């Protein structure tokens, strides 16, 4: 690796040569950033203690927070986890795709990525670049790629290669470019490690779709859920304080904060017509909203205003994942007082 590569956070095309370079890095115990259909991941060989340690160091992630291991196909499940009929049913329907299964870890599986937990998160992504990378890794003896989202701990997840460079510049030797993430929000996580399946993180695959395939109800993340990063109230936050406001209260809130001298940006479906307030149009379709959420937060964050006012999204399951990420972003940004 040349010094230029190390300092540049190099974005490279995900052609055969790019994939080959990424595989070299992975096998050498280094990290690479790569695209998935949800968000970009910061990957390392899940069986390499040094590689996994580099992920934690670069992200600034607490060492007791487990990572998701990405695998090439459902056949690789049996190496990492104790097989379970529920898992089989779900992967037949939803893999490859934006679903992570938390399962009991197999005794033979390396524990570096699990942060000491007896369980392991497993996902088989559908993005063509991720699939080629994982297939290439498996073909060269690799078992799985541990990868959290490629952002610093607690910050907004990256949905394009440029976001990764902006966040992790200088710390990542190589960023595979796979264009804009199609989904834009992290995978749905379901915990299959206990008697009753539980949803740990909402995502593009709805809880009701999982329940239908399993033929049984699934619980929400209860108080017994392991304390892991996706379950922290404050997460996915930009630097500017965020306030969530219902549509009907937006105009009054803008007026009162402006009276107090605050510079504002508003993200809502209806245009905000107040003078000198930056406005970004919010999609009214939940998939479209999910796709642009993190990029929107980054753009709003760069305006340098004092506060972001974001219109609360509708109730109902199609909005669960977006609502979850907005709530965490607002909590993490520290502007929840009305
Ligand atoms: O869409 C995604 O899942 C992306 C892409 C890169 O695949 N990855 C991602 O990773 O969001 P990360 O590290 O930012 O979030 C991983 C989440 C944690 O928040 C945690 O809730 C859950 O996975 N997780 C991983 N292993 C777990 C385990 N053993 N038990 C419970 N939760 C686990
Ligand atoms: Mg993350």
Coordinates of C-alpha atoms and ligand atoms in Angstrom, one line a residue:
X1 CA 0.0 0.0 0.0
X2 CA 1.5 3.3 -1.0
X3 CA 1.7 6.3 1.5
X4 CA -0.7 8.1 -0.9
X5 CA -3.3 5.4 -0.4
X6 CA -3.0 5.5 3.4
X7 CA -3.6 9.2 3.6
X8 CA -6.1 9.5 0.8
X9 CA -8.9 7.2 1.9
X10 CA -8.9 6.0 -1.6
X11 CA -12.2 5.5 -3.4
X12 CA -11.8 2.8 -6.1
X13 CA -14.0 1.4 -8.7
X14 CA -15.4 -2.0 -7.8
X15 CA -14.2 -3.8 -10.9
X16 CA -12.2 -7.0 -10.9
X17 CA -9.0 -5.2 -10.0
X18 CA -10.7 -3.3 -7.2
X19 CA -12.2 -6.4 -5.7
X20 CA -8.8 -8.2 -5.9
X21 CA -7.2 -5.3 -4.0
X22 CA -9.9 -5.4 -1.4
X23 CA -9.4 -9.1 -1.0
X24 CA -5.7 -8.6 -0.5
X25 CA -6.4 -6.1 2.2
X26 CA -8.8 -8.4 4.0
X27 CA -6.5 -11.3 3.9
X28 CA -3.7 -9.1 5.3
X29 CA -5.9 -8.2 8.3
X30 CA -6.6 -4.7 7.1
X31 CA -10.0 -3.0 6.8
X32 CA -11.8 -2.0 3.6
X33 CA -15.0 0.0 3.2
X34 CA -17.6 -1.6 0.8
X35 CA -21.1 -0.9 -0.3
X36 CA -24.2 -2.8 0.7
X37 CA -27.8 -2.2 -0.2
X38 CA -28.4 -0.7 3.3
X39 CA -25.4 1.4 4.1
X40 CA -21.6 1.2 3.5
X41 CA -19.7 -1.2 5.8
X42 CA -16.2 -1.1 7.3
X43 CA -15.1 -4.6 6.8
X44 CA -12.4 -6.9 8.1
X45 CA -11.8 -10.6 8.2
X46 CA -14.1 -11.8 11.0
X47 CA -11.5 -14.5 11.8
X48 CA -8.7 -12.0 12.2
X49 CA -8.2 -10.6 15.7
X50 CA -6.0 -7.8 14.2
X51 CA -8.6 -6.9 11.5
X52 CA -11.5 -6.8 14.0
X53 CA -9.4 -4.7 16.4
X54 CA -8.7 -2.2 13.6
X55 CA -12.5 -1.8 13.0
X56 CA -13.1 -1.0 16.7
X57 CA -10.1 1.4 16.8
X58 CA -11.1 3.3 13.6
X59 CA -14.8 3.6 14.5
X60 CA -14.0 4.5 18.1
X61 CA -16.6 1.8 19.0
X62 CA -16.9 0.5 22.6
X63 CA -15.3 -3.0 22.7
X64 CA -18.4 -4.7 24.2
X65 CA -20.6 -3.8 21.2
X66 CA -20.7 -6.8 18.8
X67 CA -20.3 -6.6 15.0
X68 CA -22.4 -8.2 12.2
X69 CA -20.6 -10.9 10.3
X70 CA -21.4 -10.8 6.5
X71 CA -21.4 -14.1 4.7
X72 CA -21.6 -15.1 1.0
X73 CA -24.6 -17.4 1.3
X74 CA -26.9 -19.2 3.6
X75 CA -24.7 -22.3 3.5
X76 CA -22.1 -20.4 5.6
X77 CA -24.6 -20.1 8.4
X78 CA -23.7 -23.5 9.8
X79 CA -20.1 -22.5 10.4
X80 CA -20.9 -19.5 12.5
X81 CA -24.1 -20.4 14.3
X82 CA -26.1 -23.2 15.8
X83 CA -28.7 -24.0 13.1
X84 CA -32.3 -23.3 13.8
X85 CA -35.4 -24.0 11.7
X86 CA -36.6 -20.4 12.2
X87 CA -33.4 -19.1 10.6
X88 CA -33.7 -21.5 7.6
X89 CA -37.2 -20.2 7.0
X90 CA -36.2 -16.6 7.1
X91 CA -33.1 -16.9 4.9
X92 CA -35.0 -18.8 2.3
X93 CA -37.3 -15.8 1.9
X94 CA -35.1 -12.8 2.7
X95 CA -31.5 -13.6 1.9
X96 CA -29.6 -12.1 0.2
X97 CA -31.1 -8.9 1.6
X98 CA -31.4 -6.4 4.4
X99 CA -32.0 -8.9 7.3
X100 CA -29.6 -9.7 10.1
X101 CA -30.1 -12.8 12.3
X102 CA -28.8 -12.9 15.8
X103 CA -28.2 -16.5 16.6
X104 CA -26.4 -18.6 19.2
X105 CA -22.7 -18.7 18.1
X106 CA -21.3 -22.1 17.1
X107 CA -18.5 -23.3 19.5
X108 CA -16.0 -23.5 16.6
X109 CA -16.6 -19.9 15.4
X110 CA -14.0 -17.3 16.2
X111 CA -15.4 -14.9 18.8
X112 CA -13.5 -11.7 17.8
X113 CA -16.5 -10.1 16.2
X114 CA -19.0 -11.0 18.9
X115 CA -17.5 -8.8 21.7
X116 CA -17.8 -11.7 24.2
X117 CA -21.4 -12.5 23.5
X118 CA -22.6 -16.1 23.1
X119 CA -24.6 -14.9 20.1
X120 CA -23.6 -13.7 16.7
X121 CA -25.2 -11.4 14.1
X122 CA -25.2 -12.8 10.6
X123 CA -26.2 -11.1 7.3
X124 CA -26.0 -11.9 3.6
X125 CA -26.2 -8.7 1.7
X126 CA -27.7 -8.4 -1.8
X127 CA -25.6 -5.5 -3.2
X128 CA -23.8 -6.9 -6.2
X129 CA -20.4 -5.5 -5.1
X130 CA -20.8 -6.9 -1.6
X131 CA -21.8 -10.3 -3.1
X132 CA -18.8 -10.3 -5.4
X133 CA -16.5 -9.4 -2.5
X134 CA -18.0 -12.1 -0.2
X135 CA -17.9 -14.7 -2.9
X136 CA -14.3 -13.9 -3.6
X137 CA -13.4 -13.9 0.0
X138 CA -15.1 -17.4 0.5
X139 CA -13.3 -18.7 -2.6
X140 CA -10.0 -17.7 -1.1
X141 CA -10.6 -19.3 2.3
X142 CA -12.4 -16.5 4.1
X143 CA -15.3 -17.4 6.4
X144 CA -17.0 -14.0 6.8
X145 CA -16.4 -10.3 6.8
X146 CA -17.2 -8.4 10.1
X147 CA -18.6 -5.0 9.2
X148 CA -20.3 -2.3 11.1
X149 CA -21.5 0.8 9.3
X150 CA -18.5 2.8 8.0
X151 CA -19.0 5.8 10.2
X152 CA -17.5 7.0 13.5
X153 CA -19.3 5.6 16.5
X154 CA -22.7 7.3 17.2
X155 CA -22.6 9.3 13.9
X156 CA -24.7 9.1 10.7
X157 CA -24.2 6.0 8.6
X158 CA -22.7 6.4 5.1
X159 CA -24.9 5.8 2.1
X160 CA -22.2 6.6 -0.6
X161 CA -18.5 6.3 -0.9
X162 CA -18.0 10.0 -0.5
X163 CA -19.6 9.9 3.0
X164 CA -17.1 7.2 4.1
X165 CA -14.2 9.3 2.9
X166 CA -15.5 12.4 4.7
X167 CA -15.9 10.4 7.9
X168 CA -12.9 8.1 8.0
X169 CA -10.4 9.9 5.8
X170 CA -6.9 8.7 6.4
X171 CA -8.0 5.7 8.4
X172 CA -9.3 3.5 5.6
X173 CA -6.9 2.3 3.0
X174 CA -9.5 1.5 0.4
X175 CA -13.2 2.3 -0.2
X176 CA -15.0 0.3 -2.9
X177 CA -17.4 2.5 -4.8
X178 CA -20.9 1.0 -5.3
X179 CA -22.9 4.1 -5.9
X180 CA -25.8 5.3 -3.7
X181 CA -27.2 2.7 -1.2
X182 CA -30.6 1.6 -2.5
X183 CA -32.2 1.3 0.9
X184 CA -30.2 3.8 3.0
X185 CA -31.1 2.5 6.4
X186 CA -29.4 -0.3 8.3
X187 CA -30.7 -3.9 8.1
X188 CA -33.6 -5.2 10.1
X189 CA -32.3 -7.2 13.1
X190 CA -34.2 -10.2 14.5
X191 CA -32.9 -12.1 17.6
X192 CA -33.4 -15.8 17.2
X193 CA -31.2 -16.8 20.1
X194 CA -34.0 -17.2 22.7
X195 CA -37.3 -18.9 22.9
X196 CA -39.2 -16.2 21.3
X197 CA -38.0 -14.2 18.2
X198 CA -37.6 -10.5 18.9
X199 CA -37.1 -7.5 16.6
X200 CA -34.0 -5.6 17.8
X201 CA -33.8 -3.0 15.0
X202 CA -36.5 -2.1 12.5
X203 CA -35.4 -1.9 8.9
X204 CA -36.6 -2.3 5.3
X205 CA -38.0 -5.7 6.0
X206 CA -41.0 -5.2 8.3
X207 CA -41.6 -7.0 11.5
X208 CA -45.0 -8.2 10.2
X209 CA -43.3 -9.7 7.1
X210 CA -41.0 -11.7 9.4
X211 CA -43.9 -12.8 11.6
X212 CA -45.8 -14.0 8.6
X213 CA -42.9 -16.1 7.3
X214 CA -42.3 -17.5 10.8
X215 CA -46.0 -18.1 11.4
X216 CA -45.7 -16.7 14.9
X217 CA -45.7 -13.3 16.5
X218 CA -42.4 -11.6 17.2
X219 CA -41.7 -9.4 20.2
X220 CA -40.2 -5.9 20.2
X221 CA -36.9 -5.2 21.8
X222 CA -37.7 -5.5 25.5
X223 CA -35.7 -4.5 28.5
X224 CA -34.0 -7.9 28.4
X225 CA -32.5 -7.1 25.0
X226 CA -28.7 -7.0 25.1
X227 CA -27.3 -3.5 25.3
X228 CA -25.8 -3.1 21.8
X229 CA -25.1 0.0 19.8
X230 CA -28.3 -0.2 17.7
X231 CA -30.3 -0.3 20.8
X232 CA -28.8 2.8 22.4
X233 CA -31.4 5.6 22.5
X234 CA -28.8 8.1 21.2
X235 CA -27.3 7.1 17.9
X236 CA -27.0 8.0 14.2
X237 CA -26.7 11.6 15.1
X238 CA -25.2 14.6 13.2
X239 CA -23.5 17.4 15.0
X240 CA -26.3 20.0 14.8
X241 CA -29.0 19.7 17.5
X242 CA -32.2 18.2 16.1
X243 CA -35.8 18.7 17.3
X244 CA -38.7 16.6 16.0
X245 CA -41.8 18.6 15.6
X246 CA -45.3 17.7 14.5
X247 CA -46.4 19.2 11.2
X248 CA -49.1 21.4 12.8
X249 CA -46.7 22.9 15.3
X250 CA -43.8 23.6 12.9
X251 CA -44.7 27.2 11.9
X252 CA -45.1 28.3 15.6
X253 CA -41.9 26.6 16.6
X254 CA -39.9 28.2 13.7
X255 CA -41.3 31.6 14.7
X256 CA -40.5 31.3 18.4
X257 CA -36.9 30.0 17.8
X258 CA -36.2 32.7 15.3
X259 CA -37.3 35.3 17.8
X260 CA -34.7 33.8 20.1
X261 CA -32.1 34.5 17.4
X262 CA -31.5 30.9 16.4
X263 CA -30.5 30.1 12.8
X264 CA -32.6 27.2 11.6
X265 CA -33.0 24.6 8.9
X266 CA -36.3 22.8 8.5
X267 CA -36.9 19.4 6.9
X268 CA -40.6 18.9 6.2
X269 CA -43.0 17.9 3.5
X270 CA -44.6 21.3 3.2
X271 CA -42.2 24.2 2.3
X272 CA -41.2 26.4 5.2
X273 CA -41.7 29.9 3.9
X274 CA -40.1 31.8 6.8
X275 CA -37.4 34.2 5.7
X276 CA -33.8 33.1 5.9
X277 CA -34.7 29.6 7.1
X278 CA -33.1 26.8 5.1
X279 CA -35.7 24.2 3.9
X280 CA -35.2 20.7 2.6
X281 CA -38.2 18.8 1.1
X282 CA -39.0 15.6 2.9
X283 CA -40.3 12.7 0.8
X284 CA -43.8 11.4 1.6
X285 CA -42.9 7.9 0.7
X286 CA -41.2 5.9 3.5
X287 CA -38.8 4.0 1.2
X288 CA -37.8 7.2 -0.5
X289 CA -37.3 8.9 2.9
X290 CA -35.2 6.0 4.1
X291 CA -33.0 6.3 1.0
X292 CA -32.3 10.0 1.5
X293 CA -32.4 10.3 5.4
X294 CA -28.7 10.0 6.1
X295 CA -27.6 12.1 3.1
X296 CA -30.2 14.7 4.1
X297 CA -28.9 14.8 7.7
X298 CA -25.4 15.3 6.4
X299 CA -26.4 18.1 4.1
X300 CA -28.4 19.9 6.8
X301 CA -25.5 19.4 9.2
X302 CA -23.2 21.2 6.8
X303 CA -25.3 24.4 6.7
X304 CA -23.9 25.4 10.0
X305 CA -27.2 26.4 11.6
X306 CA -28.0 26.3 15.3
X307 CA -30.8 23.8 15.1
X308 CA -32.5 21.4 12.7
X309 CA -36.3 21.1 12.9
X310 CA -37.5 17.9 11.4
X311 CA -41.2 17.1 10.8
X312 CA -42.2 14.0 12.7
X313 CA -43.1 11.2 10.3
X314 CA -46.5 9.4 10.3
X315 CA -47.5 6.6 12.6
X316 CA -47.7 3.1 11.2
X317 CA -45.3 0.2 10.4
X318 CA -44.1 1.4 7.0
X319 CA -42.4 4.4 8.8
X320 CA -41.0 2.3 11.7
X321 CA -37.4 2.3 10.5
X322 CA -37.3 6.0 9.6
X323 CA -39.1 7.0 12.8
X324 CA -36.6 4.9 14.9
X325 CA -33.5 6.5 13.2
X326 CA -35.0 10.0 13.5
X327 CA -35.7 9.5 17.2
X328 CA -32.2 8.3 17.9
X329 CA -30.6 11.1 15.9
X330 CA -32.7 13.7 17.8
X331 CA -31.8 12.1 21.2
X332 CA -28.1 11.9 20.3
X333 CA -28.0 15.5 19.2
X334 CA -29.1 16.9 22.5
X335 CA -31.9 19.3 21.6
X336 CA -35.0 17.6 22.9
X337 CA -36.3 20.3 25.1
X338 CA -39.3 22.0 23.5
Ligands
LIG1 O1 -27.3 -2.9 7.4 C1 -26.5 -3.2 8.2 O2 -26.7 -4.0 9.1 C2 -25.1 -2.5 8.2 C3 -24.4 -3.0 6.9 C4 -22.9 -2.6 6.8 O3 -24.5 -4.4 6.8 N1 -24.3 -2.8 9.3 C5 -24.6 -2.3 10.5 O4 -23.7 -2.6 11.5 O5 -25.5 -1.5 10.7 P1 -23.6 -1.8 12.9 O6 -22.4 -2.4 13.6 O7 -23.5 -0.4 12.7 O8 -24.8 -2.3 13.7 C6 -24.7 -3.6 14.2 C7 -25.9 -3.9 15.0 C8 -25.7 -3.5 16.4 O9 -26.3 -2.3 16.6 C9 -26.3 -4.6 17.3 O10 -27.6 -4.1 17.6 C10 -26.5 -5.7 16.3 O11 -26.0 -5.3 15.1 N2 -25.8 -6.9 16.7 C11 -24.7 -7.5 16.2 N3 -24.3 -8.6 16.8 C12 -25.3 -8.8 17.8 C13 -25.5 -9.7 18.8 N4 -24.6 -10.8 18.9 N5 -26.5 -9.6 19.6 C14 -27.4 -8.5 19.5 N6 -27.2 -7.6 18.5 C15 -26.2 -7.7 17.7
LIG2 MG1 -23.8 1.7 12.8

